[in-house]
Short mmCIF file of C-alpha atoms and ligand atoms in Angstrom, two decimals:
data_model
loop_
_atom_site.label_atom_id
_atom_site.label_comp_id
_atom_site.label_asym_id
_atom_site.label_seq_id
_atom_site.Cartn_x
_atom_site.Cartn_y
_atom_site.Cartn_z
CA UNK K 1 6.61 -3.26 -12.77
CA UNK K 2 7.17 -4.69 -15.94
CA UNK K 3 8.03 -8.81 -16.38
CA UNK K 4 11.83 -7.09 -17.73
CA UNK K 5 12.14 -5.33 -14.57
CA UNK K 6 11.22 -7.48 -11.92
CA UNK K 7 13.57 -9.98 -13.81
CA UNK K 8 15.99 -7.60 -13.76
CA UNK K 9 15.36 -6.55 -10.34
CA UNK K 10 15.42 -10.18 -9.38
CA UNK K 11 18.76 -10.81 -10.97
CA UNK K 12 20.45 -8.14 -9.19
CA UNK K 13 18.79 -9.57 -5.78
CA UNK K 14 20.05 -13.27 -6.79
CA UNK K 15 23.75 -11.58 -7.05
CA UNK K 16 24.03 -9.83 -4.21
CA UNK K 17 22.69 -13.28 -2.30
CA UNK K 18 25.35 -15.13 -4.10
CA UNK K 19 28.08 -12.65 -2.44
CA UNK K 20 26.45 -12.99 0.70
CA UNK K 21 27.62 -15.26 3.48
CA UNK K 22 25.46 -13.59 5.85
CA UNK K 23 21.96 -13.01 5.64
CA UNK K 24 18.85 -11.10 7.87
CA UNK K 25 15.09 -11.73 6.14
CA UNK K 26 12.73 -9.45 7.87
CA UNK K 27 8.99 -9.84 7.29
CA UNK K 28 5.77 -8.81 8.07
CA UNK K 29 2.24 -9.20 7.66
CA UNK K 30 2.39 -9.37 3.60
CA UNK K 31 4.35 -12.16 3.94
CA UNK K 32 1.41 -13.90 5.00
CA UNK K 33 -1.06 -12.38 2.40
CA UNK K 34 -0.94 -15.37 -0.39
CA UNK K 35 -1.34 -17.79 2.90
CA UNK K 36 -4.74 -16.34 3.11
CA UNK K 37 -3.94 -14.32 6.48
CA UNK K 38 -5.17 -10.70 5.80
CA UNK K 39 -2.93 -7.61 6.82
CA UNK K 40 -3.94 -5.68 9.99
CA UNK K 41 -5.32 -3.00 7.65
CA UNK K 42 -7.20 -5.47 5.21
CA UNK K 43 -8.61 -7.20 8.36
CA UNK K 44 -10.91 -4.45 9.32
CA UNK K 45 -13.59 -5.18 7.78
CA UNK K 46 -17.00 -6.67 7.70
CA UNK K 47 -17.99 -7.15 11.77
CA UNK K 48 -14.52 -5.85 12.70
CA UNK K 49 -14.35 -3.21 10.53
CA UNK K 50 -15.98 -0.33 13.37
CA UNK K 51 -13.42 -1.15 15.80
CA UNK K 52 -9.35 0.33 15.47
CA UNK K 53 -6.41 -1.71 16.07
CA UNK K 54 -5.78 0.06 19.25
CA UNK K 55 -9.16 -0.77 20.70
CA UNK K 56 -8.28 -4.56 19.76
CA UNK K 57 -4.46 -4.78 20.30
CA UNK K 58 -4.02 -2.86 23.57
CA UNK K 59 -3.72 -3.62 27.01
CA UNK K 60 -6.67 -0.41 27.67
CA UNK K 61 -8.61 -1.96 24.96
CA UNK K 62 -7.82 -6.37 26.67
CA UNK K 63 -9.18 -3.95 30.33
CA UNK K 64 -12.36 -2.50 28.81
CA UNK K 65 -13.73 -5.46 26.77
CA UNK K 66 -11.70 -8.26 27.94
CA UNK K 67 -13.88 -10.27 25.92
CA UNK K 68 -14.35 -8.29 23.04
CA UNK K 69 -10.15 -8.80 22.51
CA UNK K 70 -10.66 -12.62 22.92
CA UNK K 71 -13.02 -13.00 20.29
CA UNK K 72 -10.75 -10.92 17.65
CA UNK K 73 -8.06 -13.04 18.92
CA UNK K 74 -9.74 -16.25 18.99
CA UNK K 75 -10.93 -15.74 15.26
CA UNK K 76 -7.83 -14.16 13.84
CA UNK K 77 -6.18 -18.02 15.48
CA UNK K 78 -8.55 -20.22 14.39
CA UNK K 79 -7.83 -18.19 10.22
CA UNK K 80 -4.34 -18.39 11.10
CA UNK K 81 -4.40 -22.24 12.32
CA UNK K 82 -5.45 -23.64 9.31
CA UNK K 83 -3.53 -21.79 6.84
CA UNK K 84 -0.34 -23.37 5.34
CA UNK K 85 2.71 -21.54 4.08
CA UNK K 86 3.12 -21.03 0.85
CA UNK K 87 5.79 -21.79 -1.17
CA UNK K 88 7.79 -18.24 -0.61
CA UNK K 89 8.58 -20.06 3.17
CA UNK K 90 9.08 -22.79 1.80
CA UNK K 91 11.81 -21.05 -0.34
CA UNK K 92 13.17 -19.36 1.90
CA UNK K 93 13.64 -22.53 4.56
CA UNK K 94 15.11 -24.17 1.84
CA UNK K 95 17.64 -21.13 0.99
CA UNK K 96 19.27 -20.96 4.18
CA UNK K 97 21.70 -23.93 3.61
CA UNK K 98 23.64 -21.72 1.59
CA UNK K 99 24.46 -19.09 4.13
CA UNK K 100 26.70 -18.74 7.23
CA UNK K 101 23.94 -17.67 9.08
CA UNK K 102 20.37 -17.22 7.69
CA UNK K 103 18.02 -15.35 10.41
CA UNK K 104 14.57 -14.47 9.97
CA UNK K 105 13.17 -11.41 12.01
CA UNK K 106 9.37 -11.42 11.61
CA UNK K 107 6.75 -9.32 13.06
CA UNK K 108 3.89 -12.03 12.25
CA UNK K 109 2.58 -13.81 15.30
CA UNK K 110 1.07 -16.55 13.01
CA UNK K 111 4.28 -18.80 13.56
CA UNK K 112 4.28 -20.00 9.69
CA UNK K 113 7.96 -18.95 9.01
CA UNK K 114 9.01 -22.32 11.54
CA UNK K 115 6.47 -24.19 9.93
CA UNK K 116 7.71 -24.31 6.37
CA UNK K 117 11.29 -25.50 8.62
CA UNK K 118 13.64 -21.93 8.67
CA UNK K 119 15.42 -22.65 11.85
CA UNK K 120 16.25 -19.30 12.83
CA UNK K 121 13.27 -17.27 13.51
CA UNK K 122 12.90 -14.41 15.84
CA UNK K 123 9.52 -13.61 16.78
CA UNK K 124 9.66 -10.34 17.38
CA UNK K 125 5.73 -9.75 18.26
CA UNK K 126 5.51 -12.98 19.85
CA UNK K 127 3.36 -15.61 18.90
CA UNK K 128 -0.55 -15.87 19.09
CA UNK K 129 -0.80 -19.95 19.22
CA UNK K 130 0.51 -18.88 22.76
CA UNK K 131 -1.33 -17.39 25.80
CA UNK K 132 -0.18 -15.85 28.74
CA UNK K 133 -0.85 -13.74 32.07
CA UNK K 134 -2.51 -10.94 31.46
CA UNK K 135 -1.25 -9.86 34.98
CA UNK K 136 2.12 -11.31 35.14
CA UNK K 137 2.88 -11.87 31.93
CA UNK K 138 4.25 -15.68 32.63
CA UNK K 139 3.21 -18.53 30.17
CA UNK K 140 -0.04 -20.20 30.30
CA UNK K 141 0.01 -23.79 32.00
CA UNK K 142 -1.78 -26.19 31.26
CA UNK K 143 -4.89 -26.76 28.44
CA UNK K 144 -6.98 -23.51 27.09
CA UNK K 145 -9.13 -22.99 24.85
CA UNK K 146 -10.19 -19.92 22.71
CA UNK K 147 -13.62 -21.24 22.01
CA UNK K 148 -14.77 -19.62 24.77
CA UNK K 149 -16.47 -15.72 24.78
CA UNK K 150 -14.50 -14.50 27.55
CA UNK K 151 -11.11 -14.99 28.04
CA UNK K 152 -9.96 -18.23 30.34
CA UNK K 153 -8.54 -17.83 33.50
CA UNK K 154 -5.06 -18.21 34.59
CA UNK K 155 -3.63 -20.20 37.22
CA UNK K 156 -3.05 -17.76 39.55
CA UNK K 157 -6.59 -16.05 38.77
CA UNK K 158 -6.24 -13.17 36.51
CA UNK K 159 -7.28 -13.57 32.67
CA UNK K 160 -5.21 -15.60 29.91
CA UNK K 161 -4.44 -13.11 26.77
CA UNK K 162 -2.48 -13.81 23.83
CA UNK K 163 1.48 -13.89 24.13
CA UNK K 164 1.57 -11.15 21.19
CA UNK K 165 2.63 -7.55 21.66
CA UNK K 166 0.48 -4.74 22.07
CA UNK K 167 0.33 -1.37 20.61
CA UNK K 168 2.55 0.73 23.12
CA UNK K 169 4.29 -2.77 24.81
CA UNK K 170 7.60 -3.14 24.72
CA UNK K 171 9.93 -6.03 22.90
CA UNK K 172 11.58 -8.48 24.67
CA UNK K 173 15.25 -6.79 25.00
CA UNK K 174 16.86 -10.26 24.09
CA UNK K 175 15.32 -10.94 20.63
CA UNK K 176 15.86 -6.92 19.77
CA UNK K 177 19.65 -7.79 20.99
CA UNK K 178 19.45 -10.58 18.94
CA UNK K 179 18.29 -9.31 15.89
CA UNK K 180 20.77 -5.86 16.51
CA UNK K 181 24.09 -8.50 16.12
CA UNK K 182 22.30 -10.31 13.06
CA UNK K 183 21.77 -7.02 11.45
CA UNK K 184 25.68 -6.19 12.49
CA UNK K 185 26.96 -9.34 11.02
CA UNK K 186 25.30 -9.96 8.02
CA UNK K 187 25.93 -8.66 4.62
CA UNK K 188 22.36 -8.56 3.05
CA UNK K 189 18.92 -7.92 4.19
CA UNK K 190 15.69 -9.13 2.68
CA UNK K 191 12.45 -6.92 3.37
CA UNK K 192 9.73 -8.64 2.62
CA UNK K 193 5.93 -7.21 3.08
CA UNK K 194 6.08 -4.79 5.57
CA UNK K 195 4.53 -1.24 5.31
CA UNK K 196 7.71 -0.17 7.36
CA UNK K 197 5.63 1.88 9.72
CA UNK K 198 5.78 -0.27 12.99
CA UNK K 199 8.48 0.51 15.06
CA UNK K 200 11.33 -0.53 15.98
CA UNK K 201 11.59 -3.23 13.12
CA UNK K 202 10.52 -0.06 10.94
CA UNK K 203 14.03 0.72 11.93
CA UNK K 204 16.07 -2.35 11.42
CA UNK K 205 16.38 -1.53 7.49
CA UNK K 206 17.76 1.75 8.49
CA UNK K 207 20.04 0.39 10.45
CA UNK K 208 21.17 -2.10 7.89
CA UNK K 209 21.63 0.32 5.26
CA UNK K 210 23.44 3.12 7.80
CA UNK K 211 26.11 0.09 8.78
CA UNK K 212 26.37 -0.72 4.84
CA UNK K 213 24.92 -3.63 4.13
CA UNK K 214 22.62 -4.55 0.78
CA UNK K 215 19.06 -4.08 1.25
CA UNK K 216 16.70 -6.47 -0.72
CA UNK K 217 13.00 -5.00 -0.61
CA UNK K 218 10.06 -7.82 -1.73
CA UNK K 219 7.16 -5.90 -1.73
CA UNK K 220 4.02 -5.12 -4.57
CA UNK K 221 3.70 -1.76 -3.77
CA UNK K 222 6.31 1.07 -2.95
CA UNK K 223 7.15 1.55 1.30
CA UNK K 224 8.78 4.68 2.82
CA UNK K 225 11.98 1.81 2.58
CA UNK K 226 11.88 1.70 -1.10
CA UNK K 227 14.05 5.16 -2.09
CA UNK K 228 16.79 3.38 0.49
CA UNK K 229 16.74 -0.28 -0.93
CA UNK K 230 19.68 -1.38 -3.21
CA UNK K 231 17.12 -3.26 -5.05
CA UNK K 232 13.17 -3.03 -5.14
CA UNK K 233 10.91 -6.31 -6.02
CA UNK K 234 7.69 -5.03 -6.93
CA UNK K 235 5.97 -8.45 -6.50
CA UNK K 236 4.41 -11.00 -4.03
CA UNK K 237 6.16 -12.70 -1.93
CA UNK K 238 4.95 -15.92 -2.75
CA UNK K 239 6.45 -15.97 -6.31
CA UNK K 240 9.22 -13.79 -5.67
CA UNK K 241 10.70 -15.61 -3.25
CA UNK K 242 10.42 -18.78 -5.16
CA UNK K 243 12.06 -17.14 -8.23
CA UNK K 244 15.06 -15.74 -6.31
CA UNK K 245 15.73 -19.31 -4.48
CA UNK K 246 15.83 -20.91 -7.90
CA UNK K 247 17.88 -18.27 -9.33
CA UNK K 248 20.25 -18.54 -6.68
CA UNK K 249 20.83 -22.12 -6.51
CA UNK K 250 21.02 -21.82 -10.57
CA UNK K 251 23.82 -19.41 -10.73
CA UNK K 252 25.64 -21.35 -7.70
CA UNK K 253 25.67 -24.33 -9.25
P1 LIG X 1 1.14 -3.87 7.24
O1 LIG X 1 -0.25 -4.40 7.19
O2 LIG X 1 1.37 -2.50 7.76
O3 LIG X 1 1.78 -3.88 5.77
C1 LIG X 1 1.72 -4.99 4.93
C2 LIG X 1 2.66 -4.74 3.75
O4 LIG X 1 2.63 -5.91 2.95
C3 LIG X 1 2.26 -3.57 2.86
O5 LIG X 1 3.40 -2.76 2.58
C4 LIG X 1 1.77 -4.26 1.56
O6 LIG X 1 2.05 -3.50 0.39
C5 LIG X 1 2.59 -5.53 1.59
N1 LIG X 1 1.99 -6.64 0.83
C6 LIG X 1 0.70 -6.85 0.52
N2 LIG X 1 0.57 -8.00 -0.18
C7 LIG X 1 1.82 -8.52 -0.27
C8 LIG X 1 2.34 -9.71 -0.85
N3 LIG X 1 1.54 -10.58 -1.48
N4 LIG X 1 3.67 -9.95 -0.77
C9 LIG X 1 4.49 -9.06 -0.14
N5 LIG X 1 4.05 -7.92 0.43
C10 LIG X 1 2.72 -7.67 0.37
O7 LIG X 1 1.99 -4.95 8.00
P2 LIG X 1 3.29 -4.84 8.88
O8 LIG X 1 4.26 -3.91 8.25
O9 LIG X 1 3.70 -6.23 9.16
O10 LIG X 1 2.80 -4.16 10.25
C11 LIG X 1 1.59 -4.48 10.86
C12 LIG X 1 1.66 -5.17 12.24
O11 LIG X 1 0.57 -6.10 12.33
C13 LIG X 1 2.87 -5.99 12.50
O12 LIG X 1 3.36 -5.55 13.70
C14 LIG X 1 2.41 -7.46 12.65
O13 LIG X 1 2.85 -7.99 13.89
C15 LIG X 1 0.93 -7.40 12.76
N6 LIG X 1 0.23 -8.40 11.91
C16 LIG X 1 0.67 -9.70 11.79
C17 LIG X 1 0.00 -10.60 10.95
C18 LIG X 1 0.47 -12.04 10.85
O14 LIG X 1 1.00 -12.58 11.79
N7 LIG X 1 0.30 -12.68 9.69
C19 LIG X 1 -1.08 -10.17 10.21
C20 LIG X 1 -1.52 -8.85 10.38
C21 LIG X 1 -0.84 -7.97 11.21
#
């Protein structure tokens, strides 16, 4: 995209924002991209790079190689714990001020979205700074560590495993009801990195644009969402994001 049209693009984002009272963000993993936290895809490589996402991020794949999982896990934490967010969070934490209601729906388990201070963040695929039961899915007690090569044991004996979701797990029902009466009730959604292929928040711009709301996408290359979006930001999130919160509090003021 030209410098003209993602200005243009971005202008037309910044108004429908300033007509909005209500607003859904939903992001995924290129949110994290200028953070330094590659994309599932871009992550397979080098020692990872023989292995699938289902062999890694599946309950069959935690069974076979319990170990195997840890390690990818353990890695893919220890990346994710020292990266910052960049200033697109910090944008968007400091955007929703001007809103009713401001919630952010992200499928990143790397918690950064509460870290740059938004205050309403569903984590939809949970959050890997958290273990739990591998058998009974309740939350890890007490101190564990992932510097180990096999996965630490629970209190009541089974393995720990990270509290993210797996390829074929479910969502918890409550944050998908959650994020179904956000997506009711606002008047603008922002989609921001996501390849729109995981399901079911593949499906929440759908359902945003079938109920008639705008539909913002933030994304440098073109998604099976970007024939449906009101307006398309070819661009990084990082910058972006930055641009649109100072062209919104510029036109407000
Ligand atoms: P994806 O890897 O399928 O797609 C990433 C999207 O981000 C692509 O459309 C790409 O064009 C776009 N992108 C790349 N650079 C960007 C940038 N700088 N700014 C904005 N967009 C950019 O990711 P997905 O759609 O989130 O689905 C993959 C699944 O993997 C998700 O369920 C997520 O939970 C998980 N995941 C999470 C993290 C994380 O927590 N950071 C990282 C990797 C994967």
């Amino acid at each position: 995209m030209t410098d003209t049209r993602m200005e243009e693009a971005l202008g037309l984002a910044a108004q429908l924002l300033l007509a909005a009272r209500d607003v859904v963000v939903t992001t995924g993993a290129g949110m994290s991209k200028e953070s330094g936290i590659a994309t599932f895809r871009d992550a397979q490589t080098g020692l990872w790079a023989r292995y699938n996402p289902e062999e890694l991020a599946t309950r069959r794949g935690f069974e076979k190689d319990p170990a195997l999982v840890w390690t990818w896990y353990a890695e893919r934490r220890a990346l994710i714990e020292r990266a910052e967010p960049h200033e697109g969070y910090r944008a968007l934490a400091a955007m929703e001020a001007r809103f009713d209601s401001f919630v952010v729906l992200t499928q990143n388990i790397d918690g950064l979205h509460a870290a740059a201070g938004s205050s309403d963040v569903i984590e939809l695929h949970g959050n890997i700074r958290r273990a739990k039961c591998f058998d009974s899915n309740h939350p890890a007690s007490g101190a564990w560590t992932t510097s180990v090569d096999t996965p630490p044991r629970c209190e009541c004996g089974s393995y720990l495993r990270p509290d993210v979701v797996w390829f074929g797990e479910m969502l918890d029902p409550a944050h998908l009801d959650r994020a179904a009466e956000a997506i009711d009730g606002c008047d603008v959604m922002l989609v921001v990195g996501t390849s729109g292929l995981v399901y079911p928040a593949a499906g929440f711009p759908e359902a945003a644009k079938h109920a008639g709301k705008m539909v913002i996408e933030i994304n440098p290359e073109p998604t099976p969402l970007s024939t449906m979006a009101d307006v398309s930001v070819r661009s990084g999130a990082r910058d972006a994001l930055s641009e649109l919160a100072q062209l919104v509090a510029r036109l407000r003021s």
